[in-house]
Amino acid sequence: MSAKYVFVTGGVVSSLGKGLAAASIGCLLESRGLRVNMMKFDPYLNVDPGTMSPFQHGEVFVTDDGAETDLDLGHYERFTHAPLSRDNNLTTGRIYEQIILKERRGDYLGKTVQVIPHVTNEIKNAMRKVSSNGADVTIVEIGGTVGDIESLPFLEAIRQMRQELGRENTVFVHLTLVPWIAAAQELKTKPTQHSVKELLGIGIQADILLCRSDRPLPRDMKQKIALFCNVEEKAVIGATTVPSIYEVPLRFADEGLDALILKYLHKVAPESDMNRWKDLVHRCYNPRDEVSIAIVGKYVEYEDSYKSLKEALTHGAVSQHLKLKVTWIEAEGLESKTPDDKSYESQLEGFDGILVPGGFGKRGIEGMLNAIRYAREKQVPYFGICLGMQTACIEFARNVCGLKDANSSEFDPASQHRIIYKLRELLGVEEMGGTMRLGAWTCILQEDSLAAKAYGGATEISERHRHRYEFNREYEALLTGGGMLISGTTPDATYVEIIELPGHPYFLGCQFHPEFKSKPLEPHPLFREFISASYKNRQARLASESVASEVEA
Ligand code: GLN
């Protein structure tokens, strides 16, 4: 049987949510008992997003095999069970890198190497490789917007795939915008018409249109779009903005999207079962209370930099019927002007929990240390992720163990007390780029620790990494003597993976990024427990505030 593909392209403008749309299609097809795989092509020339600034690109999502990928792969993992690896996200840079390597090796036997057929063949081979692992349907998202010069080879490749595999094995889904024009008090279909025409110009007739709009598309609009864009009326799917992204698959199902894709792919599948998603969305929209978390980081003005983090917190909150209220605090703004300056405290008051996420570089570190000190001393639940664990160790070494110049060699290479360092620095190995500890590593948990309890008594877990620096075990005795517990290490005990403070309501730092493995239907245990502790803190705080106001009255 031939492999089947859904190709997802985008038109009119970027940021319409193509990744979410592709992930939602995957979710719906899985709900029909199908095995899906998902992949994304990014038309830029960087070999991967690993070296790109979070401000440019948003979060770098990491897969188990240590690939640094586009954040849309995070949506794929949260919405589906597709097995993702470095094969599932390719950039133009990666494709060209492979081709140039072959050319230098002489693999092309003296032929002229060209975009067609060599680049397009490389793209098609990448799709075949992903679909060959037993998926019933492979969903391929083409990054960028139709009309961009950069995406042309990818569009040509999917055009050829349709030629080779036939209509019954390929569906073209195109995401477009139907804007509301206030002056005319009307939704406008012209941008969609142009975008579909642009695609047609390169030989692709869209089969299904997902029309993004801020209000429902009336029937006559759908008829008009169907007529002008040459698709069936029921293939004009409304993609109206909804408050929670987890509602998107449900709305697509209401519009009959999964049934239509299966019809076009000549695929028979069981009835859909979306009950768990319906329950999830119900919980999103009907919280019993709220929980407020402060995230103290350095890329806070651009939320996409911490995409998976925000989702993982949401999963933890929604699983407990709570509404998540996140406040992003720029770490630099919490720095003290003088040693005794505690004015930052007023910015941290009233939150139920404090979190310091991952990050690179020196900027804002002193502000993070202040936030951590506040959480530790005032018994506010604290969750430190990667950089947030490293800074928690530095704060503890400085303020509890008395090592005033404790630091990470990332921020102060000359520090006398490098609590956080690069293991290889000691071995005298010079390194540049490509030296991060990436992807899945096994971690052994200390019995009865906060971590072990969160993971349901497990003694061995696997989590994903993306960092260069590590806890320096030469300082272990000092820090544990001061009351810190090392509750997780790699099996060979080389690397410290989790630290906690017994006696604090919830103070945990982990060297890995648990947010990459949280799913809405399977919230990550560390996020669930952090939210739970934060909520307890909220209830205790509100109770004591109400007692205080009664006394005053
Ligand atoms: N900058 C730190 C390191 O490289 C932390 C990285 C991170 O938080 N992802 O080790």
mmCIF file of N, CA, C and O in Angstrom, residues 92-135:
data_model
loop_
_atom_site.group_PDB
_atom_site.id
_atom_site.type_symbol
_atom_site.label_atom_id
_atom_site.label_comp_id
_atom_site.label_asym_id
_atom_site.label_seq_id
_atom_site.Cartn_x
_atom_site.Cartn_y
_atom_site.Cartn_z
ATOM 1 N N THR A 92 16.298 24.423 4.651
ATOM 2 C CA THR A 92 17.001 24.513 3.376
ATOM 3 C C THR A 92 18.494 24.296 3.610
ATOM 4 O O THR A 92 19.163 23.602 2.839
ATOM 5 N N GLY A 93 18.995 24.878 4.713
ATOM 6 C CA GLY A 93 20.415 24.730 5.034
ATOM 7 C C GLY A 93 20.822 23.272 5.151
ATOM 8 O O GLY A 93 21.852 22.864 4.617
ATOM 9 N N ARG A 94 20.019 22.465 5.848
ATOM 10 C CA ARG A 94 20.341 21.050 6.018
ATOM 11 C C ARG A 94 20.323 20.316 4.677
ATOM 12 O O ARG A 94 21.206 19.506 4.372
ATOM 13 N N ILE A 95 19.303 20.618 3.865
ATOM 14 C CA ILE A 95 19.171 19.956 2.562
ATOM 15 C C ILE A 95 20.408 20.270 1.707
ATOM 16 O O ILE A 95 21.031 19.372 1.132
ATOM 17 N N TYR A 96 20.769 21.562 1.652
ATOM 18 C CA TYR A 96 21.931 21.948 0.839
ATOM 19 C C TYR A 96 23.218 21.349 1.407
ATOM 20 O O TYR A 96 24.098 20.947 0.653
ATOM 21 N N GLU A 97 23.318 21.298 2.718
ATOM 22 C CA GLU A 97 24.508 20.729 3.351
ATOM 23 C C GLU A 97 24.707 19.281 2.876
ATOM 24 O O GLU A 97 25.800 18.867 2.493
ATOM 25 N N GLN A 98 23.599 18.528 2.876
ATOM 26 C CA GLN A 98 23.675 17.133 2.448
ATOM 27 C C GLN A 98 24.094 17.030 0.983
ATOM 28 O O GLN A 98 24.924 16.205 0.604
ATOM 29 N N ILE A 99 23.514 17.921 0.157
ATOM 30 C CA ILE A 99 23.803 17.864 -1.279
ATOM 31 C C ILE A 99 25.264 18.232 -1.550
ATOM 32 O O ILE A 99 25.956 17.566 -2.333
ATOM 33 N N ILE A 100 25.728 19.269 -0.871
ATOM 34 C CA ILE A 100 27.107 19.716 -1.122
ATOM 35 C C ILE A 100 28.108 18.658 -0.665
ATOM 36 O O ILE A 100 29.116 18.401 -1.330
ATOM 37 N N LEU A 101 27.777 18.004 0.429
ATOM 38 C CA LEU A 101 28.623 16.898 0.901
ATOM 39 C C LEU A 101 28.731 15.808 -0.170
ATOM 40 O O LEU A 101 29.813 15.331 -0.510
ATOM 41 N N LYS A 102 27.588 15.467 -0.752
ATOM 42 C CA LYS A 102 27.571 14.428 -1.802
ATOM 43 C C LYS A 102 28.351 14.895 -3.027
ATOM 44 O O LYS A 102 29.097 14.131 -3.631
ATOM 45 N N GLU A 103 28.159 16.172 -3.360
ATOM 46 C CA GLU A 103 28.837 16.710 -4.546
ATOM 47 C C GLU A 103 30.352 16.636 -4.370
ATOM 48 O O GLU A 103 31.081 16.206 -5.257
ATOM 49 N N ARG A 104 30.826 17.020 -3.152
ATOM 50 C CA ARG A 104 32.277 16.987 -2.883
ATOM 51 C C ARG A 104 32.824 15.564 -2.918
ATOM 52 O O ARG A 104 33.969 15.316 -3.280
ATOM 53 N N ARG A 105 31.958 14.613 -2.540
ATOM 54 C CA ARG A 105 32.375 13.215 -2.524
ATOM 55 C C ARG A 105 32.375 12.620 -3.928
ATOM 56 O O ARG A 105 32.804 11.492 -4.132
ATOM 57 N N GLY A 106 31.797 13.364 -4.856
ATOM 58 C CA GLY A 106 31.747 12.870 -6.234
ATOM 59 C C GLY A 106 30.558 11.975 -6.519
ATOM 60 O O GLY A 106 30.492 11.292 -7.543
ATOM 61 N N ASP A 107 29.568 11.995 -5.611
ATOM 62 C CA ASP A 107 28.409 11.111 -5.786
ATOM 63 C C ASP A 107 27.595 11.417 -7.039
ATOM 64 O O ASP A 107 26.844 10.573 -7.507
ATOM 65 N N TYR A 108 27.696 12.651 -7.558
ATOM 66 C CA TYR A 108 26.857 13.000 -8.703
ATOM 67 C C TYR A 108 27.531 12.666 -10.035
ATOM 68 O O TYR A 108 27.008 13.004 -11.100
ATOM 69 N N LEU A 109 28.674 12.003 -9.962
ATOM 70 C CA LEU A 109 29.355 11.471 -11.154
ATOM 71 C C LEU A 109 29.538 12.513 -12.252
ATOM 72 O O LEU A 109 29.280 12.239 -13.434
ATOM 73 N N GLY A 110 29.896 13.727 -11.851
ATOM 74 C CA GLY A 110 30.219 14.741 -12.848
ATOM 75 C C GLY A 110 29.039 15.502 -13.398
ATOM 76 O O GLY A 110 29.202 16.402 -14.231
ATOM 77 N N LYS A 111 27.815 15.145 -12.957
ATOM 78 C CA LYS A 111 26.641 15.874 -13.483
ATOM 79 C C LYS A 111 26.569 17.277 -12.889
ATOM 80 O O LYS A 111 27.128 17.560 -11.835
ATOM 81 N N THR A 112 25.834 18.163 -13.569
ATOM 82 C CA THR A 112 25.556 19.481 -13.005
ATOM 83 C C THR A 112 24.531 19.290 -11.892
ATOM 84 O O THR A 112 23.497 18.647 -12.109
ATOM 85 N N VAL A 113 24.809 19.828 -10.715
ATOM 86 C CA VAL A 113 23.868 19.666 -9.598
ATOM 87 C C VAL A 113 22.915 20.853 -9.589
ATOM 88 O O VAL A 113 23.353 22.009 -9.585
ATOM 89 N N GLN A 114 21.610 20.559 -9.613
ATOM 90 C CA GLN A 114 20.615 21.630 -9.798
ATOM 91 C C GLN A 114 19.459 21.531 -8.803
ATOM 92 O O GLN A 114 19.252 20.477 -8.183
ATOM 93 N N VAL A 115 18.715 22.653 -8.687
ATOM 94 C CA VAL A 115 17.573 22.659 -7.754
ATOM 95 C C VAL A 115 16.583 21.556 -8.141
ATOM 96 O O VAL A 115 16.141 20.773 -7.306
ATOM 97 N N ILE A 116 16.247 21.521 -9.430
ATOM 98 C CA ILE A 116 15.457 20.404 -9.937
ATOM 99 C C ILE A 116 16.382 19.611 -10.845
ATOM 100 O O ILE A 116 16.915 20.193 -11.792
ATOM 101 N N PRO A 117 16.689 18.358 -10.624
ATOM 102 C CA PRO A 117 15.998 17.462 -9.688
ATOM 103 C C PRO A 117 16.716 17.250 -8.349
ATOM 104 O O PRO A 117 16.141 16.610 -7.479
ATOM 105 N N HIS A 118 17.946 17.783 -8.164
ATOM 106 C CA HIS A 118 18.707 17.308 -6.998
ATOM 107 C C HIS A 118 18.156 17.788 -5.661
ATOM 108 O O HIS A 118 18.027 16.992 -4.731
ATOM 109 N N VAL A 119 17.817 19.079 -5.608
ATOM 110 C CA VAL A 119 17.271 19.578 -4.333
ATOM 111 C C VAL A 119 15.891 18.962 -4.088
ATOM 112 O O VAL A 119 15.595 18.463 -2.999
ATOM 113 N N THR A 120 15.068 18.969 -5.108
ATOM 114 C CA THR A 120 13.716 18.414 -4.918
ATOM 115 C C THR A 120 13.778 16.914 -4.579
ATOM 116 O O THR A 120 12.992 16.432 -3.769
ATOM 117 N N ASN A 121 14.719 16.187 -5.172
ATOM 118 C CA ASN A 121 14.848 14.757 -4.838
ATOM 119 C C ASN A 121 15.231 14.558 -3.378
ATOM 120 O O ASN A 121 14.721 13.671 -2.696
ATOM 121 N N GLU A 122 16.141 15.411 -2.925
ATOM 122 C CA GLU A 122 16.579 15.312 -1.528
ATOM 123 C C GLU A 122 15.380 15.560 -0.588
ATOM 124 O O GLU A 122 15.207 14.876 0.417
ATOM 125 N N ILE A 123 14.545 16.531 -0.963
ATOM 126 C CA ILE A 123 13.350 16.847 -0.150
ATOM 127 C C ILE A 123 12.376 15.664 -0.168
ATOM 128 O O ILE A 123 11.865 15.239 0.871
ATOM 129 N N LYS A 124 12.170 15.104 -1.351
ATOM 130 C CA LYS A 124 11.230 13.972 -1.450
ATOM 131 C C LYS A 124 11.756 12.761 -0.676
ATOM 132 O O LYS A 124 10.989 12.065 -0.009
ATOM 133 N N ASN A 125 13.066 12.541 -0.741
ATOM 134 C CA ASN A 125 13.631 11.411 0.012
ATOM 135 C C ASN A 125 13.433 11.582 1.505
ATOM 136 O O ASN A 125 13.184 10.620 2.224
ATOM 137 N N ALA A 126 13.558 12.836 1.962
ATOM 138 C CA ALA A 126 13.364 13.095 3.400
ATOM 139 C C ALA A 126 11.929 12.749 3.808
ATOM 140 O O ALA A 126 11.692 12.206 4.884
ATOM 141 N N MET A 127 10.961 13.052 2.924
ATOM 142 C CA MET A 127 9.555 12.723 3.231
ATOM 143 C C MET A 127 9.356 11.215 3.247
ATOM 144 O O MET A 127 8.697 10.665 4.130
ATOM 145 N N ARG A 128 9.953 10.543 2.279
ATOM 146 C CA ARG A 128 9.786 9.087 2.205
ATOM 147 C C ARG A 128 10.391 8.419 3.431
ATOM 148 O O ARG A 128 9.870 7.444 3.950
ATOM 149 N N LYS A 129 11.530 8.941 3.861
ATOM 150 C CA LYS A 129 12.192 8.357 5.029
ATOM 151 C C LYS A 129 11.263 8.419 6.253
ATOM 152 O O LYS A 129 11.110 7.437 6.982
ATOM 153 N N VAL A 130 10.623 9.568 6.445
ATOM 154 C CA VAL A 130 9.737 9.719 7.601
ATOM 155 C C VAL A 130 8.496 8.834 7.458
ATOM 156 O O VAL A 130 8.058 8.201 8.415
ATOM 157 N N SER A 131 7.937 8.773 6.255
ATOM 158 C CA SER A 131 6.690 8.016 6.099
ATOM 159 C C SER A 131 6.938 6.512 6.106
ATOM 160 O O SER A 131 6.012 5.732 6.257
ATOM 161 N N SER A 132 8.205 6.100 5.958
ATOM 162 C CA SER A 132 8.467 4.655 5.824
ATOM 163 C C SER A 132 8.456 3.928 7.163
ATOM 164 O O SER A 132 8.625 2.733 7.208
ATOM 165 N N ASN A 133 8.248 4.663 8.262
ATOM 166 C CA ASN A 133 8.303 3.952 9.543
ATOM 167 C C ASN A 133 6.951 3.435 10.008
ATOM 168 O O ASN A 133 6.712 3.268 11.201
ATOM 169 N N GLY A 134 6.064 3.204 9.069
ATOM 170 C CA GLY A 134 4.812 2.539 9.414
ATOM 171 C C GLY A 134 3.640 3.467 9.676
ATOM 172 O O GLY A 134 2.596 3.011 10.122
ATOM 173 N N ALA A 135 3.790 4.749 9.393
ATOM 174 C CA ALA A 135 2.667 5.658 9.612
ATOM 175 C C ALA A 135 1.591 5.433 8.551
ATOM 176 O O ALA A 135 1.905 5.158 7.394
#
